[in-house]
């Protein structure tokens, strides 16, 4: 997923050139037909990429044993359209760090199955903050509770608003207690295998290249 940003009246960051001309689908392209494909494609639309966390606990199954990506991001309020969150290069060369801007947010990314709709479990990317990521690490590395993706391990995740801060609440649930405690049936081994095969391994938040970064830095310094 690439992100496009524009800066008010200033020029937008040019998007990457198209790799190849799109081909019109033909009737023989049956791979995108049917209800299964509809669900799959619908869930790939960007709004459905991330796990939604609300005040009601959502049952999730973690598919990864460890985060498939970790990053810190700068927050650039001046970006008018598109994500204000810009992935830090994570090294001494980061142009935003270079002008003294400190990255503000840490994310650990996991593939999880959201059982928000118990009849229609969906693969999602969960970007956990540092507090929850540390809780997950403690569980993952504990012989009695881990690994995170062990077959009988489920979680509920919810959030609450405390003063100005959002607090997240993570609870473990064993598969055998899941239905009774939450009304959600545990996933079958086949379902878990299918979600595992579909899981994401590429970073969700892409790096801006040096051209995009220098345009962003120039815009900030010009202000
Ligand atoms: Zn940086």
mmCIF file of C-alpha atoms in Angstrom, residues 19-149:
data_model
loop_
_atom_site.group_PDB
_atom_site.id
_atom_site.type_symbol
_atom_site.label_atom_id
_atom_site.label_comp_id
_atom_site.label_asym_id
_atom_site.label_seq_id
_atom_site.Cartn_x
_atom_site.Cartn_y
_atom_site.Cartn_z
ATOM 1 C CA UNK A 19 4.914 -0.642 -13.018
ATOM 2 C CA UNK A 20 3.018 -1.755 -16.099
ATOM 3 C CA UNK A 21 -0.121 -0.808 -17.919
ATOM 4 C CA UNK A 22 -3.164 -2.393 -16.293
ATOM 5 C CA UNK A 23 -4.675 -5.196 -18.287
ATOM 6 C CA UNK A 24 -8.402 -5.313 -18.766
ATOM 7 C CA UNK A 25 -9.867 -8.441 -17.202
ATOM 8 C CA UNK A 26 -11.134 -11.076 -19.589
ATOM 9 C CA UNK A 27 -13.814 -13.679 -19.083
ATOM 10 C CA UNK A 28 -11.186 -16.314 -18.463
ATOM 11 C CA UNK A 29 -10.091 -14.425 -15.340
ATOM 12 C CA UNK A 30 -12.303 -16.395 -13.020
ATOM 13 C CA UNK A 31 -9.819 -15.895 -10.140
ATOM 14 C CA UNK A 32 -11.526 -12.729 -8.981
ATOM 15 C CA UNK A 33 -15.103 -13.970 -9.209
ATOM 16 C CA UNK A 34 -17.238 -15.645 -6.569
ATOM 17 C CA UNK A 35 -18.101 -14.814 -2.960
ATOM 18 C CA UNK A 36 -14.825 -16.081 -1.531
ATOM 19 C CA UNK A 37 -12.905 -13.707 -3.750
ATOM 20 C CA UNK A 38 -15.312 -10.897 -2.980
ATOM 21 C CA UNK A 39 -14.643 -11.247 0.735
ATOM 22 C CA UNK A 40 -10.909 -11.468 0.187
ATOM 23 C CA UNK A 41 -10.683 -8.451 -2.096
ATOM 24 C CA UNK A 42 -13.068 -6.429 0.035
ATOM 25 C CA UNK A 43 -10.876 -7.041 3.066
ATOM 26 C CA UNK A 44 -7.820 -5.825 1.143
ATOM 27 C CA UNK A 45 -9.341 -2.397 0.639
ATOM 28 C CA UNK A 46 -7.175 -0.109 2.737
ATOM 29 C CA UNK A 47 -9.832 0.760 5.301
ATOM 30 C CA UNK A 48 -10.027 -2.889 6.244
ATOM 31 C CA UNK A 49 -6.308 -3.520 6.504
ATOM 32 C CA UNK A 50 -5.920 -2.652 10.173
ATOM 33 C CA UNK A 51 -7.429 -4.191 13.263
ATOM 34 C CA UNK A 52 -10.132 -1.972 14.686
ATOM 35 C CA UNK A 53 -10.079 -1.658 18.456
ATOM 36 C CA UNK A 54 -13.092 -0.302 20.293
ATOM 37 C CA UNK A 55 -14.318 -0.082 23.867
ATOM 38 C CA UNK A 56 -16.010 -3.455 23.421
ATOM 39 C CA UNK A 57 -13.448 -6.254 23.646
ATOM 40 C CA UNK A 58 -12.664 -7.841 20.272
ATOM 41 C CA UNK A 59 -11.544 -11.465 20.141
ATOM 42 C CA UNK A 60 -8.347 -11.925 18.149
ATOM 43 C CA UNK A 61 -6.050 -14.803 17.255
ATOM 44 C CA UNK A 62 -2.422 -13.798 16.733
ATOM 45 C CA UNK A 63 -1.011 -15.492 13.633
ATOM 46 C CA UNK A 64 2.630 -14.445 14.039
ATOM 47 C CA UNK A 65 5.037 -15.687 16.702
ATOM 48 C CA UNK A 66 6.727 -12.298 16.639
ATOM 49 C CA UNK A 67 6.144 -8.918 14.936
ATOM 50 C CA UNK A 68 6.673 -9.016 11.166
ATOM 51 C CA UNK A 69 7.683 -5.370 11.256
ATOM 52 C CA UNK A 70 8.632 -2.757 13.884
ATOM 53 C CA UNK A 71 9.025 0.925 13.230
ATOM 54 C CA UNK A 72 8.964 4.399 14.697
ATOM 55 C CA UNK A 73 7.202 7.238 12.932
ATOM 56 C CA UNK A 74 7.498 10.987 12.823
ATOM 57 C CA UNK A 75 4.322 13.031 13.101
ATOM 58 C CA UNK A 76 4.232 15.854 10.564
ATOM 59 C CA UNK A 77 1.283 18.084 11.339
ATOM 60 C CA UNK A 78 1.996 20.206 8.233
ATOM 61 C CA UNK A 79 0.961 17.387 5.895
ATOM 62 C CA UNK A 80 -2.494 18.443 4.810
ATOM 63 C CA UNK A 81 -3.719 15.361 2.998
ATOM 64 C CA UNK A 82 -2.723 11.783 3.532
ATOM 65 C CA UNK A 83 -1.027 10.252 6.518
ATOM 66 C CA UNK A 84 0.734 12.695 8.830
ATOM 67 C CA UNK A 85 2.654 9.750 10.182
ATOM 68 C CA UNK A 86 5.948 9.273 8.310
ATOM 69 C CA UNK A 87 8.081 6.227 8.922
ATOM 70 C CA UNK A 88 11.505 7.123 10.330
ATOM 71 C CA UNK A 89 14.404 5.712 8.342
ATOM 72 C CA UNK A 90 15.649 4.387 11.648
ATOM 73 C CA UNK A 91 19.248 5.396 11.080
ATOM 74 C CA UNK A 92 21.496 8.463 11.270
ATOM 75 C CA UNK A 93 20.603 9.398 7.700
ATOM 76 C CA UNK A 94 16.891 10.018 8.385
ATOM 77 C CA UNK A 95 16.223 13.522 6.981
ATOM 78 C CA UNK A 96 13.492 14.273 9.528
ATOM 79 C CA UNK A 97 15.732 13.266 12.436
ATOM 80 C CA UNK A 98 18.373 15.381 10.683
ATOM 81 C CA UNK A 99 16.328 18.559 11.156
ATOM 82 C CA UNK A 100 15.738 17.755 14.806
ATOM 83 C CA UNK A 101 12.290 16.180 14.559
ATOM 84 C CA UNK A 102 12.000 13.242 16.951
ATOM 85 C CA UNK A 103 9.975 10.155 15.996
ATOM 86 C CA UNK A 104 6.916 10.023 18.256
ATOM 87 C CA UNK A 105 5.238 6.683 17.824
ATOM 88 C CA UNK A 106 6.444 3.100 17.988
ATOM 89 C CA UNK A 107 4.536 0.296 16.271
ATOM 90 C CA UNK A 108 4.998 -3.466 16.365
ATOM 91 C CA UNK A 109 3.026 -5.076 13.518
ATOM 92 C CA UNK A 110 1.340 -8.451 13.810
ATOM 93 C CA UNK A 111 -0.984 -10.450 11.593
ATOM 94 C CA UNK A 112 -4.090 -11.246 13.603
ATOM 95 C CA UNK A 113 -7.470 -12.719 12.863
ATOM 96 C CA UNK A 114 -10.217 -10.417 14.057
ATOM 97 C CA UNK A 115 -13.352 -12.188 15.244
ATOM 98 C CA UNK A 116 -15.247 -8.904 15.547
ATOM 99 C CA UNK A 117 -17.870 -10.574 13.364
ATOM 100 C CA UNK A 118 -17.725 -14.115 14.739
ATOM 101 C CA UNK A 119 -19.279 -15.580 11.567
ATOM 102 C CA UNK A 120 -16.772 -13.853 9.344
ATOM 103 C CA UNK A 121 -13.283 -13.845 10.877
ATOM 104 C CA UNK A 122 -10.867 -11.622 8.932
ATOM 105 C CA UNK A 123 -7.127 -11.230 8.675
ATOM 106 C CA UNK A 124 -5.942 -7.830 9.905
ATOM 107 C CA UNK A 125 -2.731 -5.989 10.684
ATOM 108 C CA UNK A 126 -2.427 -4.999 14.294
ATOM 109 C CA UNK A 127 -0.082 -2.115 15.059
ATOM 110 C CA UNK A 128 0.596 -2.462 18.737
ATOM 111 C CA UNK A 129 2.141 0.362 20.747
ATOM 112 C CA UNK A 130 5.095 -0.112 23.030
ATOM 113 C CA UNK A 131 3.113 -1.010 26.161
ATOM 114 C CA UNK A 132 1.064 -3.787 24.548
ATOM 115 C CA UNK A 133 4.073 -4.950 22.508
ATOM 116 C CA UNK A 134 5.974 -5.512 25.768
ATOM 117 C CA UNK A 135 3.064 -7.462 27.240
ATOM 118 C CA UNK A 136 2.978 -9.607 24.097
ATOM 119 C CA UNK A 137 6.719 -10.183 24.286
ATOM 120 C CA UNK A 138 6.465 -11.322 27.917
ATOM 121 C CA UNK A 139 3.789 -13.835 26.939
ATOM 122 C CA UNK A 140 5.641 -14.928 23.788
ATOM 123 C CA UNK A 141 8.868 -15.702 25.628
ATOM 124 C CA UNK A 142 7.195 -17.422 28.573
ATOM 125 C CA UNK A 143 7.269 -21.216 28.158
ATOM 126 C CA UNK A 144 3.943 -21.621 29.934
ATOM 127 C CA UNK A 145 2.007 -18.944 28.057
ATOM 128 C CA UNK A 146 3.779 -18.618 24.701
ATOM 129 C CA UNK A 147 4.319 -18.721 21.844
ATOM 130 C CA UNK A 148 1.898 -16.016 20.741
ATOM 131 C CA UNK A 149 0.534 -18.104 17.907
#
